[in-house]
GROMACS .gro file of C-alpha atoms in nm:
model
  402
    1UNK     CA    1  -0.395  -3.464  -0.833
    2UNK     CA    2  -0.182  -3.448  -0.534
    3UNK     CA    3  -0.276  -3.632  -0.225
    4UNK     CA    4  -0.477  -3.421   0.053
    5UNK     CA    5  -0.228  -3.262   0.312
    6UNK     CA    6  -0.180  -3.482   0.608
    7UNK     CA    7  -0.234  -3.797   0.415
    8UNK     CA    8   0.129  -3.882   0.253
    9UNK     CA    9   0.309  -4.172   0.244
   10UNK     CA   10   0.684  -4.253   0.206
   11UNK     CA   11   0.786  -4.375  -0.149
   12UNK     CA   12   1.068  -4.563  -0.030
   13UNK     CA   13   1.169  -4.832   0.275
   14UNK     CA   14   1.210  -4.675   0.591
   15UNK     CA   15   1.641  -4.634   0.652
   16UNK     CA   16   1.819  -4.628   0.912
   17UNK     CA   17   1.977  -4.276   0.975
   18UNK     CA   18   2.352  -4.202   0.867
   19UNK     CA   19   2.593  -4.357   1.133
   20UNK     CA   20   2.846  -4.096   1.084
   21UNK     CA   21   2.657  -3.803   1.222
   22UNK     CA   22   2.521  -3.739   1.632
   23UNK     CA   23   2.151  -3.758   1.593
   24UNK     CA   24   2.053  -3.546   1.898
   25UNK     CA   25   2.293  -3.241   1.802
   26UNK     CA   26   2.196  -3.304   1.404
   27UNK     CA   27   1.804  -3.268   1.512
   28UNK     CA   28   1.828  -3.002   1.704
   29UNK     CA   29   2.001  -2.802   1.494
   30UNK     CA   30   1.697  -2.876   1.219
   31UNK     CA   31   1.465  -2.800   1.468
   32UNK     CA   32   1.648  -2.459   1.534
   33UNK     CA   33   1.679  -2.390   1.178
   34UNK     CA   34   1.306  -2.487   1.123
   35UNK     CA   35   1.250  -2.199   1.413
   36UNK     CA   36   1.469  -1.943   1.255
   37UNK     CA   37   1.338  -1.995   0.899
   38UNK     CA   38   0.961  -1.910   1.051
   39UNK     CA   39   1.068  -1.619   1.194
   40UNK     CA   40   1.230  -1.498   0.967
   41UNK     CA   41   0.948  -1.539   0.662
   42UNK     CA   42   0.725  -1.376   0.900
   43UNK     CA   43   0.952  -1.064   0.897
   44UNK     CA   44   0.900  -1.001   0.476
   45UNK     CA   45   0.683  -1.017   0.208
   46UNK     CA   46   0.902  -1.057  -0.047
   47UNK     CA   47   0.820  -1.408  -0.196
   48UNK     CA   48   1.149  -1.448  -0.387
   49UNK     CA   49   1.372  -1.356  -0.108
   50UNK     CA   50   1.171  -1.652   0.119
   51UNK     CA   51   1.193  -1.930  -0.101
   52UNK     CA   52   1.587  -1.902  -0.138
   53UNK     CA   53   1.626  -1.831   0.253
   54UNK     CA   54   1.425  -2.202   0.279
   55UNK     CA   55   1.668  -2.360   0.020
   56UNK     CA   56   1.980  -2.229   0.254
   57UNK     CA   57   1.851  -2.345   0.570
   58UNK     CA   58   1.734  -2.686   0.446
   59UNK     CA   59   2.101  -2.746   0.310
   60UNK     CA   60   2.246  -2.666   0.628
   61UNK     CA   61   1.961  -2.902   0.809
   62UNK     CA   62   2.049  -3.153   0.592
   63UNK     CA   63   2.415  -3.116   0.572
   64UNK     CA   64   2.382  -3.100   0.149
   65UNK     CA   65   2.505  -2.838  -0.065
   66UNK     CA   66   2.221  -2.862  -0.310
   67UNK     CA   67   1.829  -2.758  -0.257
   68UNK     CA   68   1.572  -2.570  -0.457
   69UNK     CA   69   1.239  -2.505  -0.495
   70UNK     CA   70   1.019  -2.588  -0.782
   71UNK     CA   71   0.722  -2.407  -0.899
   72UNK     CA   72   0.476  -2.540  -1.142
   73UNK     CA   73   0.379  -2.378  -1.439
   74UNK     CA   74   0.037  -2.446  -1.519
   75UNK     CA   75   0.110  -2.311  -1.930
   76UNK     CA   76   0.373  -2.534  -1.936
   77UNK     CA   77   0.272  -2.823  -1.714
   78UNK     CA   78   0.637  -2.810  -1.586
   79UNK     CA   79   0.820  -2.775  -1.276
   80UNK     CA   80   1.043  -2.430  -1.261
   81UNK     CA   81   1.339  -2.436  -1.063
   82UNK     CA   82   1.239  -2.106  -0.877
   83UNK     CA   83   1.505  -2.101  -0.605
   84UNK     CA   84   1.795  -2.305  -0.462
   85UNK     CA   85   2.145  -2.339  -0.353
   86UNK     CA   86   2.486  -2.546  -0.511
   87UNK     CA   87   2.344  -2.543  -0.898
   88UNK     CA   88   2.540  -2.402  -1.199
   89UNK     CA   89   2.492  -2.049  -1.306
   90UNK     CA   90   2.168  -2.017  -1.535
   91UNK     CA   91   1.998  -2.258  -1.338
   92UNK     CA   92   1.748  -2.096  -1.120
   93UNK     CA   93   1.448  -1.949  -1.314
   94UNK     CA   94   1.561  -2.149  -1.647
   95UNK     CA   95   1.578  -2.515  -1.587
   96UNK     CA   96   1.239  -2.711  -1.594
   97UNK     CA   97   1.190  -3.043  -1.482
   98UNK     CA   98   0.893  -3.304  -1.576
   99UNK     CA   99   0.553  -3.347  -1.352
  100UNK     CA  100   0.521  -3.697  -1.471
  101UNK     CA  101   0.490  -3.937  -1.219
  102UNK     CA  102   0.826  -4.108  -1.356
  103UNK     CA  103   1.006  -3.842  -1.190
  104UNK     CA  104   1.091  -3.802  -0.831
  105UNK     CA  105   0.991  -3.432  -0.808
  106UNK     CA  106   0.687  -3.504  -1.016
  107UNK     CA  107   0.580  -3.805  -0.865
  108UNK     CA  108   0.553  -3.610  -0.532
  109UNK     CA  109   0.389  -3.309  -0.705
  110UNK     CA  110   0.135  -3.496  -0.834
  111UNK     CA  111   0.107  -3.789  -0.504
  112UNK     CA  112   0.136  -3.536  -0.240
  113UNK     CA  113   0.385  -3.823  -0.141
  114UNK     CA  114   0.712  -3.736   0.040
  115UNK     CA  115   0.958  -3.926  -0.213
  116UNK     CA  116   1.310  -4.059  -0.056
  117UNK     CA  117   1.546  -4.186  -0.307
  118UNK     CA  118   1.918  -4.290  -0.139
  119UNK     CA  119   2.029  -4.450  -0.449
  120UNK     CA  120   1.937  -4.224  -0.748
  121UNK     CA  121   2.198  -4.442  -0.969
  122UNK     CA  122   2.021  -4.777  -0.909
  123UNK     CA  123   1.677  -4.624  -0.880
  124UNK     CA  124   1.376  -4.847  -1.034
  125UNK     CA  125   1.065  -4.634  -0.926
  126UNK     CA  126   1.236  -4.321  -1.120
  127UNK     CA  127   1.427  -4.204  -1.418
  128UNK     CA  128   1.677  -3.961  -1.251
  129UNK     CA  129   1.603  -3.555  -1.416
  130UNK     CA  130   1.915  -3.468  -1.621
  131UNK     CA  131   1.987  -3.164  -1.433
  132UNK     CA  132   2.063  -3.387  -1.122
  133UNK     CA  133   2.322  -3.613  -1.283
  134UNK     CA  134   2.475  -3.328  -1.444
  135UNK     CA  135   2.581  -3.275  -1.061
  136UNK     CA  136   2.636  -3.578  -0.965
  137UNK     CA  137   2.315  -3.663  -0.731
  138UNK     CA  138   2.273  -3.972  -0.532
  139UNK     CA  139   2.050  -3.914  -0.363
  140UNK     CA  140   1.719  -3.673  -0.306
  141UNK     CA  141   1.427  -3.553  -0.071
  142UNK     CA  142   1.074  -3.434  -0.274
  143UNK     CA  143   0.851  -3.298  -0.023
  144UNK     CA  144   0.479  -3.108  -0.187
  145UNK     CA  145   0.460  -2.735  -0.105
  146UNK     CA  146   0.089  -2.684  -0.099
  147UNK     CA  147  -0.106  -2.418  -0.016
  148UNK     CA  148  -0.457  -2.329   0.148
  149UNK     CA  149  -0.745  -2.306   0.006
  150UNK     CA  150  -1.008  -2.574  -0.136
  151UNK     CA  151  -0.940  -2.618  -0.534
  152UNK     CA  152  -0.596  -2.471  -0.514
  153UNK     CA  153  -0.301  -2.621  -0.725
  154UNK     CA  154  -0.020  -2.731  -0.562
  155UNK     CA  155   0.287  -2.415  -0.538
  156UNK     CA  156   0.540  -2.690  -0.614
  157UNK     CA  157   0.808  -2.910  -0.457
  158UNK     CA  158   1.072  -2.833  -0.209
  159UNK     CA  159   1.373  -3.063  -0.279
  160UNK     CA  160   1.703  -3.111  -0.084
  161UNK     CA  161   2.022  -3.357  -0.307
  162UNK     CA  162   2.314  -3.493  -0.196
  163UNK     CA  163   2.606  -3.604  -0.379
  164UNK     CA  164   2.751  -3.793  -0.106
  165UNK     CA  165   2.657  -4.148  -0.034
  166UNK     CA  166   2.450  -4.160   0.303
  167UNK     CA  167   2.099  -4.212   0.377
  168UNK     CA  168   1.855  -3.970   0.429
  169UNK     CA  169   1.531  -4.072   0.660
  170UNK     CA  170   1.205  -3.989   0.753
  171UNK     CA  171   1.263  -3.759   0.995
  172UNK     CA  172   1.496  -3.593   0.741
  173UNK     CA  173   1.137  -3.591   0.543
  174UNK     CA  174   0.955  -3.446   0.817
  175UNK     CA  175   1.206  -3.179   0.883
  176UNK     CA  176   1.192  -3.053   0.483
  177UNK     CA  177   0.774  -3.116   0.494
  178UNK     CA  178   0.792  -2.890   0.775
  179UNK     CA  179   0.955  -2.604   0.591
  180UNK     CA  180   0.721  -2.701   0.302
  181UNK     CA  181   0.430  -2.611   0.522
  182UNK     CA  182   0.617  -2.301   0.643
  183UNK     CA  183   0.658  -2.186   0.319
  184UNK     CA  184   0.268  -2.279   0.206
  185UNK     CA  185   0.161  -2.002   0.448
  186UNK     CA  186   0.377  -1.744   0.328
  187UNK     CA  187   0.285  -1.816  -0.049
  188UNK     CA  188  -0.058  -1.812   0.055
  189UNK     CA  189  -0.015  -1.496   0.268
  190UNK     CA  190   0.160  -1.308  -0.047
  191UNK     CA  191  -0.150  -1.411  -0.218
  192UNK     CA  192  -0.402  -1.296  -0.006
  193UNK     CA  193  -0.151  -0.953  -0.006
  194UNK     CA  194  -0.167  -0.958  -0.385
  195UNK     CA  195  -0.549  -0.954  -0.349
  196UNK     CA  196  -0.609  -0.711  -0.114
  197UNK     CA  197  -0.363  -0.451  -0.352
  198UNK     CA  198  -0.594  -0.527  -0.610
  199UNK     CA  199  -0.921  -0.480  -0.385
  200UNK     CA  200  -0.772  -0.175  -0.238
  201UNK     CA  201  -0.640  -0.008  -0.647
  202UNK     CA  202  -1.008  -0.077  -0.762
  203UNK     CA  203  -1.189   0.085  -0.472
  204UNK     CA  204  -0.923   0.392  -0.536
  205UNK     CA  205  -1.008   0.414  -0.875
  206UNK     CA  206  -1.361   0.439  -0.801
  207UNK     CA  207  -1.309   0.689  -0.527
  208UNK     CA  208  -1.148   0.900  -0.802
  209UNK     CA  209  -1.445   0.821  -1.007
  210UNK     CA  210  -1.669   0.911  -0.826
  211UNK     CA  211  -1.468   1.239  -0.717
  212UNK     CA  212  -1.393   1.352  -1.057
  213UNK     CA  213  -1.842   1.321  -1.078
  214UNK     CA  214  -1.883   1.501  -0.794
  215UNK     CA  215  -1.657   1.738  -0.887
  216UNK     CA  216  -1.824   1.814  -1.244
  217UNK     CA  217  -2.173   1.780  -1.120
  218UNK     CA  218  -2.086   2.116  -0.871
  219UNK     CA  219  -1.943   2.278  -1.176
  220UNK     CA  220  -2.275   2.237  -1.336
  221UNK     CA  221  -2.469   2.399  -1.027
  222UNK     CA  222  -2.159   2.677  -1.053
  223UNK     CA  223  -2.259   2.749  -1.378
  224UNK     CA  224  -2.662   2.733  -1.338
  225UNK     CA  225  -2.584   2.964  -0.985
  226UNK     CA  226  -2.400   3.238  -1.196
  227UNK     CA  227  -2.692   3.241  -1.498
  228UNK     CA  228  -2.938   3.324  -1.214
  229UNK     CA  229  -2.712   3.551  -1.052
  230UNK     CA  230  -2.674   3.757  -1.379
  231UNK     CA  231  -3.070   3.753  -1.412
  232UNK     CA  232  -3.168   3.860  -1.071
  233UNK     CA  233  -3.270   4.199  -1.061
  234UNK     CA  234  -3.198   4.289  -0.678
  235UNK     CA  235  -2.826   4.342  -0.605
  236UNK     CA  236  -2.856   4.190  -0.272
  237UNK     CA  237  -2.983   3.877  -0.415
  238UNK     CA  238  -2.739   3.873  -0.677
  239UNK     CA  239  -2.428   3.906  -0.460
  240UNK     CA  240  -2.583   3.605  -0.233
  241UNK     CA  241  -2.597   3.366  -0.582
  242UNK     CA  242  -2.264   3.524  -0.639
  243UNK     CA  243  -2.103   3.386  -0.273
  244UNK     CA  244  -2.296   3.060  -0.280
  245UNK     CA  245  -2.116   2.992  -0.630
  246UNK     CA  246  -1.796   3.057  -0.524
  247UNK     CA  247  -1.872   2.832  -0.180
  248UNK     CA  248  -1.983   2.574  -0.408
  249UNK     CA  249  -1.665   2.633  -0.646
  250UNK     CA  250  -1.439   2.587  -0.362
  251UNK     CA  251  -1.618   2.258  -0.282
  252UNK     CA  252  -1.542   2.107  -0.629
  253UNK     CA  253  -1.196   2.241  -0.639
  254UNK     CA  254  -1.102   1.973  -0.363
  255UNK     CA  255  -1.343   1.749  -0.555
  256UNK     CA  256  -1.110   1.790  -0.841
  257UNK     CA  257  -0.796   1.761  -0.614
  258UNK     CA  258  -0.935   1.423  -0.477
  259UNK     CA  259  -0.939   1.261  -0.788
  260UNK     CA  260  -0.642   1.355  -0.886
  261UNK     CA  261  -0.435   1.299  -0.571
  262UNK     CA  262  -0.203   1.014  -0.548
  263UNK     CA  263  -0.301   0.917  -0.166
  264UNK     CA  264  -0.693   0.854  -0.159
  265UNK     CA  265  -0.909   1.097   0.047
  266UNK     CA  266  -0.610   1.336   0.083
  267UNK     CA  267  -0.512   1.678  -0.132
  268UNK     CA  268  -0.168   1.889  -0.086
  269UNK     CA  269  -0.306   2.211   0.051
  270UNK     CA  270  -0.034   2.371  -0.136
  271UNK     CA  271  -0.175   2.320  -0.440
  272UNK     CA  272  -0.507   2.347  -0.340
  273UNK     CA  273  -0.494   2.644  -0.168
  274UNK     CA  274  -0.274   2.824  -0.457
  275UNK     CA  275  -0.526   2.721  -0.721
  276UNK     CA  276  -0.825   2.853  -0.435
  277UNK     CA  277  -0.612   3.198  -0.453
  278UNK     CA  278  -0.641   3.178  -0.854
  279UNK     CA  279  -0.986   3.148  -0.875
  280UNK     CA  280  -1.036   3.421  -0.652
  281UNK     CA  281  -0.838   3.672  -0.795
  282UNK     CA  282  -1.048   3.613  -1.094
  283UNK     CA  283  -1.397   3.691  -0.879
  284UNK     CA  284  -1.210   4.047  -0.705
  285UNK     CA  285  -1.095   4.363  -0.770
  286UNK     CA  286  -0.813   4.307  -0.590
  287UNK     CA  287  -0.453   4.108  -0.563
  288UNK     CA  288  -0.479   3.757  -0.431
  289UNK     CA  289  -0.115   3.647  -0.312
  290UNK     CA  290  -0.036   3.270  -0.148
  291UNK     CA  291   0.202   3.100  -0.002
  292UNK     CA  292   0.122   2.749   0.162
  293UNK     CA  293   0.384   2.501   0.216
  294UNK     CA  294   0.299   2.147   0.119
  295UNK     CA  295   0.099   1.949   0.335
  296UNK     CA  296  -0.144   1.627   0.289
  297UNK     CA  297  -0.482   1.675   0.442
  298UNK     CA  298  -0.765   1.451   0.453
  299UNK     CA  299  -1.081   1.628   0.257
  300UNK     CA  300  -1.241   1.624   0.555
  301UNK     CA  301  -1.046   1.877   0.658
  302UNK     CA  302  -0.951   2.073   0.323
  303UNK     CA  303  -1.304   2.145   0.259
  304UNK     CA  304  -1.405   2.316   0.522
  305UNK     CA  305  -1.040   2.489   0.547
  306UNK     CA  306  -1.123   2.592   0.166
  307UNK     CA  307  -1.454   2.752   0.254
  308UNK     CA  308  -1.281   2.933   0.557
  309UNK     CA  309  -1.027   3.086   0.319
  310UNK     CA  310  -1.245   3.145   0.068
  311UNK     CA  311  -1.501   3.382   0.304
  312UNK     CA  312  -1.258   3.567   0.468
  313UNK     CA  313  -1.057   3.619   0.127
  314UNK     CA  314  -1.432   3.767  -0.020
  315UNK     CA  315  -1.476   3.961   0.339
  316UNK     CA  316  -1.128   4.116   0.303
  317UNK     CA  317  -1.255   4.201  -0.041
  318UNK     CA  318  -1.525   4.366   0.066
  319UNK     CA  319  -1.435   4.567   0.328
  320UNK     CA  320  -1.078   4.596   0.312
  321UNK     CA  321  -1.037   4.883   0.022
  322UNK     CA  322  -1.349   5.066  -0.038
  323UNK     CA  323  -1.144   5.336  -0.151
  324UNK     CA  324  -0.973   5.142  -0.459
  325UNK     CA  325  -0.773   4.797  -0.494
  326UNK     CA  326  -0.518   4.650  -0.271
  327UNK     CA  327  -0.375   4.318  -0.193
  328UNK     CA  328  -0.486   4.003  -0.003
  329UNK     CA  329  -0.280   3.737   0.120
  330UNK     CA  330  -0.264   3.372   0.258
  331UNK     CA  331   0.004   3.204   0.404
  332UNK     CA  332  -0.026   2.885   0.586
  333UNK     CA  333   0.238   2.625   0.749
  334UNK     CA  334   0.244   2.342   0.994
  335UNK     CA  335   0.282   2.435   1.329
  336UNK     CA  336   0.324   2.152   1.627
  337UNK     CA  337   0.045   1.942   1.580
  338UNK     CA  338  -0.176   2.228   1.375
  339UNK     CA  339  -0.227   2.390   1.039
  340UNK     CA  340  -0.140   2.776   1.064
  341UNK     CA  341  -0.304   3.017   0.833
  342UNK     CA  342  -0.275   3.340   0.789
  343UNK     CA  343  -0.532   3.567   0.522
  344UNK     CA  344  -0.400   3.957   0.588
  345UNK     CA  345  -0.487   4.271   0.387
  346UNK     CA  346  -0.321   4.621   0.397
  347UNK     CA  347  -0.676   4.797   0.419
  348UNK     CA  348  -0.859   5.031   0.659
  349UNK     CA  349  -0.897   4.761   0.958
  350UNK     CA  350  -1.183   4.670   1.154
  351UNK     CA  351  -1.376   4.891   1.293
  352UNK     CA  352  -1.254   5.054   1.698
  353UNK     CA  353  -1.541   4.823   1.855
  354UNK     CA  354  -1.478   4.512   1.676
  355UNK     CA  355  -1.463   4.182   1.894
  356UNK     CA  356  -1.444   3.886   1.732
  357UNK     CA  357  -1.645   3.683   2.013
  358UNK     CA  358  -1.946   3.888   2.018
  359UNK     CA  359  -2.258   3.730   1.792
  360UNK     CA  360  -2.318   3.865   1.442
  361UNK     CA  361  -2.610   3.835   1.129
  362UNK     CA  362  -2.400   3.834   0.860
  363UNK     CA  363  -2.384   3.505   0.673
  364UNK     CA  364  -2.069   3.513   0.622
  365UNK     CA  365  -1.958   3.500   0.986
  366UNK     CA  366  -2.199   3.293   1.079
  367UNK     CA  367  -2.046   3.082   0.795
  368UNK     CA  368  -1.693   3.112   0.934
  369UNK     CA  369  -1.806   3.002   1.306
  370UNK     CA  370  -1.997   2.718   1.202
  371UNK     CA  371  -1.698   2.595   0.994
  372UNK     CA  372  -1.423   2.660   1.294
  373UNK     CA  373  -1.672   2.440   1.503
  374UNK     CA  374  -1.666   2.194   1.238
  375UNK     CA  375  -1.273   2.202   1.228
  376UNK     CA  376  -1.211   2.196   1.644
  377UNK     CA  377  -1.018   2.504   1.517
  378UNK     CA  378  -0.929   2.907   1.648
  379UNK     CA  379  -0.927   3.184   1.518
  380UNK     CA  380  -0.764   3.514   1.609
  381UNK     CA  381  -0.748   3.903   1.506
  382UNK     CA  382  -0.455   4.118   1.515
  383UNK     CA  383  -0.385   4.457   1.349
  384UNK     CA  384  -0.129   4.517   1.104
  385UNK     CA  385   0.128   4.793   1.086
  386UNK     CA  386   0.106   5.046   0.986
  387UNK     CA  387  -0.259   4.926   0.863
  388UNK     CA  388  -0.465   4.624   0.794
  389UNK     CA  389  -0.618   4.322   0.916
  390UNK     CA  390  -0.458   3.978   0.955
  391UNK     CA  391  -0.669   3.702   1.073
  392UNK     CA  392  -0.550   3.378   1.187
  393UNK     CA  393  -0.625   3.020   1.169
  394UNK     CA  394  -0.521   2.665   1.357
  395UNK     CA  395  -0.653   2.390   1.270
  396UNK     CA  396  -0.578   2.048   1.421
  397UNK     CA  397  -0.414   1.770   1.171
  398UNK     CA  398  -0.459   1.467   1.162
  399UNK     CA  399  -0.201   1.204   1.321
  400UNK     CA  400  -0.152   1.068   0.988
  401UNK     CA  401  -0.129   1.413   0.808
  402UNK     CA  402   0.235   1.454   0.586
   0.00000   0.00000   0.00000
């Protein structure tokens, strides 16, 4: 098992650093490219896209055209070339290389050891990995990639070649261990991502189960509110079991929505509100029209929306044509920052003393006030021409609302 982080050693005598090169320029430039190379895995989560980004920059650190990292397979007890730069097409994702401690990259998988190796052809310590003398490697860098977490295994090795002669040192070491570490904390964090995803899907499948419940459990109450309704013998009471079914209905329509909905706790008021219109039309006399562009509102807000609709669709119904049938509709569209809705008939109107604001018995308004109240919405009464009744609806959305 590898060595606990903070607790490697060097596998090889310290060297002197390469004569040839400035050493203050050369380690500020790592230290910039170290900088850059944090900043930029902060800036994306994709996982595949980081580890070749590292392999780039530690080449250019290290002034190498070959680096890659290599993640371990636990089926396969190997080490998978996952990323890198300078290697022959077919490569990257193919190529495996041993986790035996006989092998550089192994030896510092399994050690937690950074491994130096300046002399790959005369090596003792290590049998050098075929895929390195295939391209002529002298000489080679293995720094451990772990990750957080008590228990967890090792993500790999990050590992920087040269075919040049030259020495690579420890501060060379410490510059790839520190885009080991860098690159630890963004595996990690794609983990932790990975788990919330999978937190998050389960909780939305059970907040679809548990809709799609709710949703047949009000069906059943429908149905027992329509057997009593049929048994009743006054009208008045009748008619009441009549509206509290369809309130109820309306209820497990966006029940029904919910469940279905691909963004939890929201429903497309298009569709809800067209399928609302359906099921009225089959409870009336009369012609239920809609037109409701699309719009994704939290069920907080489409129920009581859906119970507004659905008692001034029933009012209009009532009152609207008590000389025959007519025709009812709903429109509704965003407007600014609200929901607009519109329910209008072609019937005989209110009557000359109507004002909205003034108190009323009737259920059904009271009903419709307690639900604008619930809503922070207004509502409004105009006459139509030549005749008719349109009343009108705006609701505050929500910020997040699409």
């Amino acid at each position: 098992m590898p060595a606990p982080p903070g607790k490697e050693s060097i596998s090889a005598p310290t060297v002197a650093t390469d004569i040839t090169r400035e050493e203050l320029p050369y380690r500020l430039r790592q230290q910039s490219l170290l900088g850059e190379f944090g900043r930029s895995a902060m800036q994306t989560r994709d996982i595949g896209q980081i580890l070749q980004r590292a392999t780039e920059l530690c080449a250019q650190g290290l002034q190498t055209p070959f680096a890659k990292v290599l993640e371990y397979m636990p089926d396969d007890k190997r080490l998978l070339v996952r990323a890198g730069i300078g290697w022959a097409s077919g490569t990257i994702g193919q190529v495996s290389l041993g986790v035996d401690l006989e092998s550089p990259a192994g030896f510092a998988f399994q050690t937690g050891q950074m491994v130096i190796s300046n002399h790959l052809h005369e090596e003792t310590r290590f049998r050098t990995p075929k895929l390195l003398s295939d391209h002529g490697i002298r000489r080679a860098i293995n720094v451990l990639i772990a990750r957080g977490g008590e228990g967890h295994l090792p993500f790999g090795v990050l590992e920087v070649d040269s075919p040049e002669p030259g020495q690579f040192d420890v501060a060379d070491a410490d510059f790839l261990a520190g885009f080991a570490g860098l690159l630890g904390i963004a595996i990690e964090r794609q983990h932790a991502d990975a788990d919330l995803r999978e937190a998050l899907d389960h909780q939305a499948m059970l907040t679809r189960e548990m809709s799609h419940r709710v949703k047949n459990s009000l069906a059943s109450v429908v149905g027992l509110l329509r057997v009593q309704s049929r048994s009743a013998q006054s009208e008045e009471v009748r008619n009441a079991l009549k509206d509290a079914a369809s309130r109820i209905t309306t209820i497990a329509q966006v029940h029904d929505h919910l469940w279905r909905s691909t963004k939890i706790g929201f429903v497309d008021i298009a569709d809800f509100a067209g399928e609302l219109c359906r099921k009225l039309q089959e409870t009336v006399s009369h012609k239920v029209s809609c037109n409701v562009g699309h719009l994704m509102i939290s069920a907080d807000k489409a129920i009581p929306l859906g119970l507004l609709i659905n008692e001034i669709v029933t009012n209009s119904a009532k009152h609207a044509y008590p000389d025959g049938s007519g025709e009812i509709g709903v429109t509704g569209e965003r407007r600014g920052p609200d929901l607009h809705v519109e329910v209008s008939d072609r019937g005989i109107g209110f009557p000359k003393d109507f004002d909205i604001d003034q108190p009323r018995a009737s259920l059904g308004f009271k009903v419709i006030k307690s639900l604008l109240a619930q809503l922070d919405g207004r509502i409004a009464v105009a006459s139509n021409t030549p005749k008719g009744v349109t009343v009108q609806l705006d609701i505050p959305l929500e910020s997040d609302a699409a």
